[in-house]
Every structure is written in C-alpha cells, then in structure tokens.
mmCIF file of C-alpha atoms in Angstrom:
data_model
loop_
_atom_site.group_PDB
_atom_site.id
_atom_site.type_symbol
_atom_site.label_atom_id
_atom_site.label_comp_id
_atom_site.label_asym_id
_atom_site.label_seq_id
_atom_site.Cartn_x
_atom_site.Cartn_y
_atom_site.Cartn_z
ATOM 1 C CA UNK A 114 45.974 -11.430 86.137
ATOM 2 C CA UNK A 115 44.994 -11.855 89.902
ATOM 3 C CA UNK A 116 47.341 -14.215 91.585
ATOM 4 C CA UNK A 117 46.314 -16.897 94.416
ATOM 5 C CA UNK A 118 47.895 -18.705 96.476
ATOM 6 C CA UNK A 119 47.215 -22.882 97.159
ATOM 7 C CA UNK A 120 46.544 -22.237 101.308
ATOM 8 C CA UNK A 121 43.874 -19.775 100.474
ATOM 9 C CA UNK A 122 42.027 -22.043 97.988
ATOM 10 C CA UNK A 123 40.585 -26.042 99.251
ATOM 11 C CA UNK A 124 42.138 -28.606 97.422
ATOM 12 C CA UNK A 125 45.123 -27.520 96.701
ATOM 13 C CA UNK A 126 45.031 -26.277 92.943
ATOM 14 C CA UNK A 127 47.826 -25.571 90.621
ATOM 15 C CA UNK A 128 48.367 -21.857 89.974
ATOM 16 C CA UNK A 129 50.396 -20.301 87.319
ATOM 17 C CA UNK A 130 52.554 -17.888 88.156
ATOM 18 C CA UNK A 131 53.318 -16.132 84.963
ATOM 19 C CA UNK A 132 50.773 -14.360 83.113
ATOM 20 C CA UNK A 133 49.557 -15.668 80.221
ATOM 21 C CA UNK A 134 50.486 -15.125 76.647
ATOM 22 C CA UNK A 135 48.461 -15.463 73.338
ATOM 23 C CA UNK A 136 49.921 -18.184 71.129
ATOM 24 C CA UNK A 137 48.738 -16.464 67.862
ATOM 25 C CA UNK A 138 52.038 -14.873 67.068
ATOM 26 C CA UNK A 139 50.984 -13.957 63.798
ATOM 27 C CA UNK A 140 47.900 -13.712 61.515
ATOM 28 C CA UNK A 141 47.006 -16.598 58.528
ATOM 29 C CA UNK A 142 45.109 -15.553 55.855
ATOM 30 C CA UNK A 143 42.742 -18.227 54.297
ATOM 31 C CA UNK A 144 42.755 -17.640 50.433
ATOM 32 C CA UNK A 145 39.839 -20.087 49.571
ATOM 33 C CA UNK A 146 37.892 -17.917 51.802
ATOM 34 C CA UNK A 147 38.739 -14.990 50.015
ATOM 35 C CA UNK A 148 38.057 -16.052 46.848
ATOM 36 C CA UNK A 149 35.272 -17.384 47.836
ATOM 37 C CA UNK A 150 33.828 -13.942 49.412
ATOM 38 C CA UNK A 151 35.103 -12.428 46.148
ATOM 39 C CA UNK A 152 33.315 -14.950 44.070
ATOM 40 C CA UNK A 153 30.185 -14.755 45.918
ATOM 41 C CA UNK A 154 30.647 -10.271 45.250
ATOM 42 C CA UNK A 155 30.823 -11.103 42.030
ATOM 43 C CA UNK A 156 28.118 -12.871 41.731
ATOM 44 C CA UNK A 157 25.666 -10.871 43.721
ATOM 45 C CA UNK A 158 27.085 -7.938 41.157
ATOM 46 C CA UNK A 159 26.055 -10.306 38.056
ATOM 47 C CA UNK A 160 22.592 -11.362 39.502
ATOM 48 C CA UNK A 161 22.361 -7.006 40.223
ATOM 49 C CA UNK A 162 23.340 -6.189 36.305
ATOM 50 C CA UNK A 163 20.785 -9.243 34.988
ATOM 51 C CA UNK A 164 18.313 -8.025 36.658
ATOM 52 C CA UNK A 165 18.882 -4.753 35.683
ATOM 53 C CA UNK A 166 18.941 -5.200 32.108
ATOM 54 C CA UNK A 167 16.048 -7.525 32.094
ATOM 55 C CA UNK A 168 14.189 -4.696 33.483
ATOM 56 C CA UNK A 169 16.002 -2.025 30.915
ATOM 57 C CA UNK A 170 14.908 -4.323 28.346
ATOM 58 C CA UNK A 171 11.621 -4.871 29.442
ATOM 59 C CA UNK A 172 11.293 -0.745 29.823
ATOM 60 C CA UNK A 173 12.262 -0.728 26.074
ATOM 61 C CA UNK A 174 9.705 -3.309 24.716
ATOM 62 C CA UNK A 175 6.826 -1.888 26.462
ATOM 63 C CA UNK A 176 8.326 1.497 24.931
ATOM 64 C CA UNK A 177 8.299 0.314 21.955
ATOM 65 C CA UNK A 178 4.953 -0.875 21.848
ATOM 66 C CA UNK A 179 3.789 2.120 22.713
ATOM 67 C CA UNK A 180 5.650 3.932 19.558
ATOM 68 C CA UNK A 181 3.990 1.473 17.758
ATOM 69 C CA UNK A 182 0.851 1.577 18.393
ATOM 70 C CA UNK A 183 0.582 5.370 18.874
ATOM 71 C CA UNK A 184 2.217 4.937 15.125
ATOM 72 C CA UNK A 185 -0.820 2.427 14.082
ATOM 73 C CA UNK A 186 -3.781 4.689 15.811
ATOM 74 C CA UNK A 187 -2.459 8.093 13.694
ATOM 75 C CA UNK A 188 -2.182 6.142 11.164
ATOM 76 C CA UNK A 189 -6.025 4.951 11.171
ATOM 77 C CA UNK A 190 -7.102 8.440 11.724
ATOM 78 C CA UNK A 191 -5.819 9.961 8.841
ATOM 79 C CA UNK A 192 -6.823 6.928 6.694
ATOM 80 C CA UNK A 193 -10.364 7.971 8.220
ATOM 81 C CA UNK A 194 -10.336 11.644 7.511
ATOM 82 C CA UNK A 195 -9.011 10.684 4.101
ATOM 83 C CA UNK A 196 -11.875 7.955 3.497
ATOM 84 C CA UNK A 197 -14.371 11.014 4.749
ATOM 85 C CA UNK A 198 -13.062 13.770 2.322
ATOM 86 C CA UNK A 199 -13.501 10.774 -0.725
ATOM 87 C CA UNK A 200 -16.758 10.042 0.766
ATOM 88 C CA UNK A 201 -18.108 14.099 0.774
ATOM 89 C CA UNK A 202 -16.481 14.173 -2.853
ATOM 90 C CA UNK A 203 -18.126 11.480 -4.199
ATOM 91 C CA UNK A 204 -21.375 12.447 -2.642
ATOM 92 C CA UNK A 205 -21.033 15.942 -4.511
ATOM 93 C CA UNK A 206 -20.052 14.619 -7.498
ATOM 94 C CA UNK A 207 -22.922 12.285 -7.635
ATOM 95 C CA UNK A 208 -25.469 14.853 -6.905
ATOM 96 C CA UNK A 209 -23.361 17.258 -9.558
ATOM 97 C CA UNK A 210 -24.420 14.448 -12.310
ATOM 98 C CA UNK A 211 -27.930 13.742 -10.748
ATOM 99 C CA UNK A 212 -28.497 17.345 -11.304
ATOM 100 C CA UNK A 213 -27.155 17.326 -14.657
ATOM 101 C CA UNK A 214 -29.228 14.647 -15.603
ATOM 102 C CA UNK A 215 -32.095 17.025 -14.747
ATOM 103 C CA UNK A 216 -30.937 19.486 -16.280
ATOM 104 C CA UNK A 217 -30.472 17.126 -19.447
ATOM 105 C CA UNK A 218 -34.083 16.355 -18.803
ATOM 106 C CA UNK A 219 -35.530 19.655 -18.739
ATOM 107 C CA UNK A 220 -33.401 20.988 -21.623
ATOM 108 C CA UNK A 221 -34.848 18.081 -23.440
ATOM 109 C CA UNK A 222 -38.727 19.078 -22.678
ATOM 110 C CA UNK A 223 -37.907 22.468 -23.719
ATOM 111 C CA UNK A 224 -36.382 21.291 -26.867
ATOM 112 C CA UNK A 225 -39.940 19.770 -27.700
ATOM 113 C CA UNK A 226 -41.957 22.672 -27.086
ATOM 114 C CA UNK A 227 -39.906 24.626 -29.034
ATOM 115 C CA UNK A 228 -40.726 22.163 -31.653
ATOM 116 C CA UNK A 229 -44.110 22.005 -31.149
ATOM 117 C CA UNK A 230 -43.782 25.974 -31.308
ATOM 118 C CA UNK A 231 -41.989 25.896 -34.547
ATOM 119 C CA UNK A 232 -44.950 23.682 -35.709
ATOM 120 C CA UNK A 233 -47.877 26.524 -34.191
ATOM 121 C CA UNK A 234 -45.815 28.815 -35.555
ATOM 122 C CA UNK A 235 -45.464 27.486 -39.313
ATOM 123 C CA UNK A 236 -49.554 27.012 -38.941
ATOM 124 C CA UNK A 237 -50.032 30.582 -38.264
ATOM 125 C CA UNK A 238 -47.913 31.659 -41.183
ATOM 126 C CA UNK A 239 -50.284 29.541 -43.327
ATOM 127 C CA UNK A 240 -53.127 31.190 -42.350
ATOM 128 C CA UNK A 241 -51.645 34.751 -42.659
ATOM 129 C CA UNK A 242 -51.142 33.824 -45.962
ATOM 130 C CA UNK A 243 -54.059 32.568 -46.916
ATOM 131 C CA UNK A 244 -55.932 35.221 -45.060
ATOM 132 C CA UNK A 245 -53.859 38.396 -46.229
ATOM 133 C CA UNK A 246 -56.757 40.738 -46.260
ATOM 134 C CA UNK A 247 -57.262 40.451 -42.988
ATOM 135 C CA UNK A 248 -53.366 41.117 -42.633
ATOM 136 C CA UNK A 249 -53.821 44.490 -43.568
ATOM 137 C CA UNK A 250 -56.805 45.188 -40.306
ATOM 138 C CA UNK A 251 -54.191 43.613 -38.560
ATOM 139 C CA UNK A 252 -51.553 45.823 -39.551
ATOM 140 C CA UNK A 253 -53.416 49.025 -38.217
ATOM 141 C CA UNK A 254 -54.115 46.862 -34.550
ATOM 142 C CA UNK A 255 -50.018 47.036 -34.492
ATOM 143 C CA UNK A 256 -49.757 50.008 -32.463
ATOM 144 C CA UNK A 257 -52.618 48.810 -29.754
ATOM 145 C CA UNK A 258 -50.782 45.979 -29.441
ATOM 146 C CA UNK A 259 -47.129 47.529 -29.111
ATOM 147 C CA UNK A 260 -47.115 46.990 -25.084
ATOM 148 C CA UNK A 261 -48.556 43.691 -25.203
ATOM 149 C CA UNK A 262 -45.175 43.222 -27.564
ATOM 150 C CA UNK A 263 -42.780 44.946 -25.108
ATOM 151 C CA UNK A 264 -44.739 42.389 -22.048
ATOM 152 C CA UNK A 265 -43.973 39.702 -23.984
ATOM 153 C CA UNK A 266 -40.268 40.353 -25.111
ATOM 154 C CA UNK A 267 -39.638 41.615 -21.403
ATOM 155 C CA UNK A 268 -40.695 37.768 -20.521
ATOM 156 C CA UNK A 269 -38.552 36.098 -23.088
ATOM 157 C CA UNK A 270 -35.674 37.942 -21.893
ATOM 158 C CA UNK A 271 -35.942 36.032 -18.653
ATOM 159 C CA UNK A 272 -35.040 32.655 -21.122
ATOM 160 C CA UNK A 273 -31.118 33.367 -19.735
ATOM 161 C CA UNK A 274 -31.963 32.131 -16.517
ATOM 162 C CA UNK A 275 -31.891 28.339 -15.170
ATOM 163 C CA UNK A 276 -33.941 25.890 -16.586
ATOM 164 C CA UNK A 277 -37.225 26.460 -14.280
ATOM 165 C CA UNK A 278 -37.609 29.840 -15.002
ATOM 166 C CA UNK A 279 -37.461 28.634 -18.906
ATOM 167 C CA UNK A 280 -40.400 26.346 -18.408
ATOM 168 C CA UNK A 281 -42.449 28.296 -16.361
ATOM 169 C CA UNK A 282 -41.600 31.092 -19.562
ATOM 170 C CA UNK A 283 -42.719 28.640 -21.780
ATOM 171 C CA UNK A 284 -46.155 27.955 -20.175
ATOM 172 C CA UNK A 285 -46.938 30.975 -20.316
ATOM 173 C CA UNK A 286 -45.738 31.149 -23.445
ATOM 174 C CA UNK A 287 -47.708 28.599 -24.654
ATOM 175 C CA UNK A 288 -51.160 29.957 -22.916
ATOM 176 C CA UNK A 289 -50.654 33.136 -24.678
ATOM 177 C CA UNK A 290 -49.723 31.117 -27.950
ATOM 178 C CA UNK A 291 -53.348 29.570 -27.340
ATOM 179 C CA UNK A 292 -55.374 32.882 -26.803
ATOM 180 C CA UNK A 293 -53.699 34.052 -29.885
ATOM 181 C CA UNK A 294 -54.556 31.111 -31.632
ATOM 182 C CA UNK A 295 -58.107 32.020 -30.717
ATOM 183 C CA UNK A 296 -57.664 35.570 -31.834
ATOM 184 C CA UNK A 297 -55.931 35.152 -34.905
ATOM 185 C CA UNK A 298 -58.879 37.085 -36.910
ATOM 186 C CA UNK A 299 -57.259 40.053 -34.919
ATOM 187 C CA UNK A 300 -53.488 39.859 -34.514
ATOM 188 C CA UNK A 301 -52.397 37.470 -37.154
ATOM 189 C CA UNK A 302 -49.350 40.386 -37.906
ATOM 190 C CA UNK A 303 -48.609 40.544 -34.318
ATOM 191 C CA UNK A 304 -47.768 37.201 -34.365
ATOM 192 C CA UNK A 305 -44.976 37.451 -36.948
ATOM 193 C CA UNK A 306 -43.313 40.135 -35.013
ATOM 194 C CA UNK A 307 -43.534 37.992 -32.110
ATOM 195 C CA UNK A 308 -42.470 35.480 -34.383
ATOM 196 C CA UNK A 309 -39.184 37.230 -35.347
ATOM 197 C CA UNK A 310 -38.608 38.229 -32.047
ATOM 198 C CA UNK A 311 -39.011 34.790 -30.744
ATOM 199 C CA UNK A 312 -36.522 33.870 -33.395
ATOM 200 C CA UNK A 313 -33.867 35.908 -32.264
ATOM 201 C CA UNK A 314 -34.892 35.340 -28.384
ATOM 202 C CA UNK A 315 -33.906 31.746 -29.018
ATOM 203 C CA UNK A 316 -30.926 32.226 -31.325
ATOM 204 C CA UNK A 317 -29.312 34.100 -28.085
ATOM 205 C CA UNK A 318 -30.883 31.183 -25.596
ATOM 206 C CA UNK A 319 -29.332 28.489 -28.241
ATOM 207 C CA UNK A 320 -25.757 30.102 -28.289
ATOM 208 C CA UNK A 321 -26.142 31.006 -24.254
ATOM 209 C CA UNK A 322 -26.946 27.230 -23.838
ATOM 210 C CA UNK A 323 -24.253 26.209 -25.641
ATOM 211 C CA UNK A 324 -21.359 28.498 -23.875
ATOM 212 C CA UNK A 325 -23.449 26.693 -20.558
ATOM 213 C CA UNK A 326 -23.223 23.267 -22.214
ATOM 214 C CA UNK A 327 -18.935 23.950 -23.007
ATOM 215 C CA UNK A 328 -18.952 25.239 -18.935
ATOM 216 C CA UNK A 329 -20.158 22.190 -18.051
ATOM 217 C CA UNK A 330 -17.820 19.925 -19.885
ATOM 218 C CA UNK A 331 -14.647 21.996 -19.068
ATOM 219 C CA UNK A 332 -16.260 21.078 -15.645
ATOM 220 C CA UNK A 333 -16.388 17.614 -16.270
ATOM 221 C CA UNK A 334 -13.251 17.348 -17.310
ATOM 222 C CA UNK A 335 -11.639 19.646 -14.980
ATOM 223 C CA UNK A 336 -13.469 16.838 -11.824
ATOM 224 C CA UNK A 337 -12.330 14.087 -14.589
ATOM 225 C CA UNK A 338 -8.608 15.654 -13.483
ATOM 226 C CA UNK A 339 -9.080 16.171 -10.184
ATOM 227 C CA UNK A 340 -10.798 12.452 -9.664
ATOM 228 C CA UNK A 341 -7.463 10.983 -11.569
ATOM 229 C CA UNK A 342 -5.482 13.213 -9.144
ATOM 230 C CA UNK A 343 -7.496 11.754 -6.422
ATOM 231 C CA UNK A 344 -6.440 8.237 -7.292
ATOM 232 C CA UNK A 345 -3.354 8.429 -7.873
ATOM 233 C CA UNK A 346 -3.158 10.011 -4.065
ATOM 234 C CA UNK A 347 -4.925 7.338 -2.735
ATOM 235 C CA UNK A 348 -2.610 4.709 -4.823
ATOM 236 C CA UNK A 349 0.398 6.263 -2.532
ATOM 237 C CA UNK A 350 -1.814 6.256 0.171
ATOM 238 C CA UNK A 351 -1.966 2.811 0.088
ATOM 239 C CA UNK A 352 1.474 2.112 -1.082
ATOM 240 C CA UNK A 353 2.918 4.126 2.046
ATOM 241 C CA UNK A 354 0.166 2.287 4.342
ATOM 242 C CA UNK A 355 2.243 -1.271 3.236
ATOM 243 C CA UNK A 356 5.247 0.427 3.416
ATOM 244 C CA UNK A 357 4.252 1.159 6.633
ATOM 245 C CA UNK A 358 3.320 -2.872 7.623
ATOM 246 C CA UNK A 359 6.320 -3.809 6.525
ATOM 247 C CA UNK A 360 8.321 -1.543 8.798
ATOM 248 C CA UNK A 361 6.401 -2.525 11.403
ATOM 249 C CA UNK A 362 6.737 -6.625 10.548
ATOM 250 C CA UNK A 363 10.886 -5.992 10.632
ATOM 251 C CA UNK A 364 10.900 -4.134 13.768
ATOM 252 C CA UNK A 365 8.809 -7.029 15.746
ATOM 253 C CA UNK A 366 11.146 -9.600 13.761
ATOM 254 C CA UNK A 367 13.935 -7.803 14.933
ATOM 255 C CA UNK A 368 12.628 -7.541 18.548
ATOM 256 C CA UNK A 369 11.910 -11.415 18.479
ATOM 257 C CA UNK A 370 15.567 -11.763 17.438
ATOM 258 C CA UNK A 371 16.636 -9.917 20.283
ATOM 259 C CA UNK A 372 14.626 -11.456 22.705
ATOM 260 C CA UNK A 373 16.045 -14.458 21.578
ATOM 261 C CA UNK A 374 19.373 -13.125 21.900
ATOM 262 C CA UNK A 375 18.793 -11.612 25.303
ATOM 263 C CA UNK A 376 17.143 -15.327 26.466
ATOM 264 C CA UNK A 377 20.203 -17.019 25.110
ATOM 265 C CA UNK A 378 22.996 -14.767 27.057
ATOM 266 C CA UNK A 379 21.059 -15.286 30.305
ATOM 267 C CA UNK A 380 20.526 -18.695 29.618
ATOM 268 C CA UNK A 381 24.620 -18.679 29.193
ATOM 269 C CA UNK A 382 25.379 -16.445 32.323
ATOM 270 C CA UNK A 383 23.321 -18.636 34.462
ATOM 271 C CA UNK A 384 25.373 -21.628 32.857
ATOM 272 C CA UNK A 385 28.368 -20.118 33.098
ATOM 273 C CA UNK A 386 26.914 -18.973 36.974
ATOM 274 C CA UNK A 387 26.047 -22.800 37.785
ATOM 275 C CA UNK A 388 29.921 -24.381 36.456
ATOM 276 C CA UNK A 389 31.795 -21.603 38.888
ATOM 277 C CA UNK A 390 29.379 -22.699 41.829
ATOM 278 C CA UNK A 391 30.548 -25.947 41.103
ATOM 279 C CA UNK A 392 33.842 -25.520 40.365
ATOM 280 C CA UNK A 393 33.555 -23.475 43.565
ATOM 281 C CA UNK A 394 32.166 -25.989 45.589
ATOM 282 C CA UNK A 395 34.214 -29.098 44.793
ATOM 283 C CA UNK A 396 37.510 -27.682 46.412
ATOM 284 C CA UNK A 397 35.302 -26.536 49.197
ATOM 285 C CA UNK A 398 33.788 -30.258 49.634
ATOM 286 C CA UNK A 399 37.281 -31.728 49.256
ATOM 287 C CA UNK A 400 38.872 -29.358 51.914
ATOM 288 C CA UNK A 401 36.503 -29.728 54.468
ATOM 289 C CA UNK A 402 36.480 -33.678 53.920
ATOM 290 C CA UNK A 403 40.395 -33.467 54.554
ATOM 291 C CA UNK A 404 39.839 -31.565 57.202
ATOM 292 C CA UNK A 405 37.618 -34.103 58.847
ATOM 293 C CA UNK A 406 39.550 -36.685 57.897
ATOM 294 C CA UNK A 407 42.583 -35.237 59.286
ATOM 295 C CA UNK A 408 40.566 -34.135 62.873
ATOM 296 C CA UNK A 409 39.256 -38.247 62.752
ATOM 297 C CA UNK A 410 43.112 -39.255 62.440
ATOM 298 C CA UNK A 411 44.579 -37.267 64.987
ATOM 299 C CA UNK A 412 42.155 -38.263 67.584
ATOM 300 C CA UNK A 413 42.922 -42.495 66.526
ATOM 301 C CA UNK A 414 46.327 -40.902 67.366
ATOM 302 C CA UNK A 415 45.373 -39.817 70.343
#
C-alpha cells in the first residue's frame, strides 16, 4: 500500500503505517445454507422425475389407445368379410332352392303330360283293337316308317338332359302324338312300337331322375352340414368377439386404476413437497428474525 505523509496532504489526516491485514482468519461454513441448496437440488430433481413420468405415462396411454383401437378396427374388418362370405352363401343357397323349386315345377308338368300320354296312349290301344284289320295294312307300312322310328327314338334319347330340353321333347312329342292321332287309319302298329319304346325311354328317364333326385338330397344335406358348420363358426365368432370386450373393459379398468394411482402419488409428492418447504422455511423465518432482532439490540447497545 502507498504510504503518505500528513505535510503533503491539507488537514492533517491520520495515516496508517502498517499495511493492512484481512480479519477473516478462517472460513465459516453456513449449514442451513447448505441444506437448503441441497434441498432446493433435490427438489428441482423431483419436479425433473414428475414430470418425466407424467409424460412416460402419458406416452403409454396414448400407446395404448392406439393398440386398442388398431385391435377394435381389425377386428370390424374381419367381422365384415365374415358377414360378406355368409351373405354370398346365403344368396347361393337361396337361388340353389329357387331353382329347385323350378325344377320341382317343371318335373311336375312333365309328370302330367306323361299322364295325359299314358291316357292317348291307352286310347290308341283301344282302337287297334277294335280296328285289327286295319292292323295288319299297318303292319306292311312298318318298314316305310322305320326312319320316322329311328327320328323319333333319336329325340327321346335327348330326355337325359335338363328339364327344358324335356319339355321342349315333349311338345314335340305331343304334336307328333296329334298328327298320329289324325293318321291312325295308317300307322296304328307304329304307334305300339313307339309305344314300347316310349316305355322303356321313360323307365331309363324315371330311374335317371331318381339317381338326380338322391344327388340332390345328398346335396341338401351335405349344405344342411356345411350351414350347421357355419353356425357353429359364427357362435365362436361371437363368443371370441365378447371375449374380446371384456379384455378390453379390464384393461381400461385397469388403466383408470392406475391413473388413479399415479394422481394419488403426485398428489402425495406434492404434499410431501409442500411440508419440507415449510418445515424448510420456519427455521429460515426464525433465523433471520433472530438475526434482526439481535442487529436491533446491538445498535440500543450502541
């Protein structure tokens, strides 16, 4: 330190003439400070770890609901696609027994004309009967009429395929049953070989028909089966689909429960948070009121 002297300085001041020496000989540590800085760490390290699980858990709800509804929406769709295969099976099937009904219908019609054929037919052998004389003319026409024979027989074969071919067959069958009714002075023995012919054409049709008719109920009973089967699959369907809603009803119980349990702890940290800042601040209060209260007394003292 510079040193003066009293002439060079006006008035005449008083000068040390040692230099100066720091009283602080050593260094006091202030604990409530401390703790107070470590307190405060502490703190900001709580209010950091809150705030990062509240954000973890948020993360895992919205996650959650995600899962769930990405669950849900697959869910749906195969309900749908399942909903559209019953839908294309029961349109088949009811367009399978619309055509069977038809085919009920038609086998019905052809059943009557066959009986009204029967009924032609036992008229004509009447009259050949009655009219044998004129069989025997008849019987040298056979020959002429031997292709008209093979025409006809080549058309009754056709009585093996489906039901519109048989009407159309018996038409014609009938038209030519009509020109021979006309021409029965001619070809009243053609008409019993058509006769047994016809006979054996519809013996073959009969048991053809009924092999068709057994087809079609092994059929039925085979979509019977597979309509059961279908059932039952959508019974599980639908067991798994509340199987499925009651999952999901536990997990959002169990997330409620958690929320509540999350909302609780914080609700008890920030308690907990609150009673240290005051436990904190009453012996920080009570020092500095001593401490003013001591700084007032000394300077009464004074």
């Amino acid at each position: 330190m510079a040193q003066k002297s009293n002439e060079d300085v006006n008035p005449k001041l008083y000068l040390s003439q040692s230099d100066t020496v720091s009283n602080q000989g050593t260094y006091r540590l202030n604990y409530l400070q401390e703790v107070i800085k470590e307190q405060q760490t502490v703190n900001t390290r709580l209010s950091e770890t809150y705030d990062e699980m509240k954000t973890q858990l948020e993360d895992s709800f919205i996650d959650m609901r995600k899962l769930v509804k990405s669950a849900a929406g697959k869910q749906s769709n195969h309900i749908g696609h399942l909903t559209a295969k019953i839908e294309k099976q029961d349109a088949f099937l009811t367009g399978f027994l619309e055509m069977m009904h038809e085919r009920e219908k038609e086998n019905d019609l052809l059943n009557k004309r066959l009986a009204a054929l029967e009924g032609i037919n036992k008229e004509i052998l009447e009259i050949l009967e009655n009219e044998e004389p004129v069989n025997q003319k008849i019987l040298e026409q056979v020959s002429c009429q031997e292709a008209a024979t093979q025409a006809l027989s080549r058309k009754f074969e056709k009585f093996e395929a489906f039901s519109e071919e048989a009407v159309s067959n018996f038409k014609a069958q009938e038209e030519m049953k009509a020109d021979l009714s006309k021409k029965l002075d001619v070809q009243e023995v053609f008409h019993n070989t058509v006769m047994e012919r016809l006979d054996q054409q519809f013996e073959s049709f009969s048991e053809e028909a009924e092999k068709k008719f057994k087809t079609q109920e092994q059929m039925k009973e085979e979509l019977n089966k597979k309509l059961r089967e279908q059932e039952l699959a959508s019974k599980s369907i639908m067991e798994r689909l509340h199987r499925q809603e009651a999952i999901t009803e536990k997990i959002s119980r169990q997330l409620d429960h958690l929320k509540s349990i999350v909302y609780e702890r914080a609700s008890h940290l920030t308690e907990r948070f609150e009673k240290s800042i005051k436990q904190l601040a009453k012996p920080v209060h009570s020092f500095f009121v001593h401490q003013e209260e001591k700084a007032k007394g000394s300077n009464d003292k004074e």
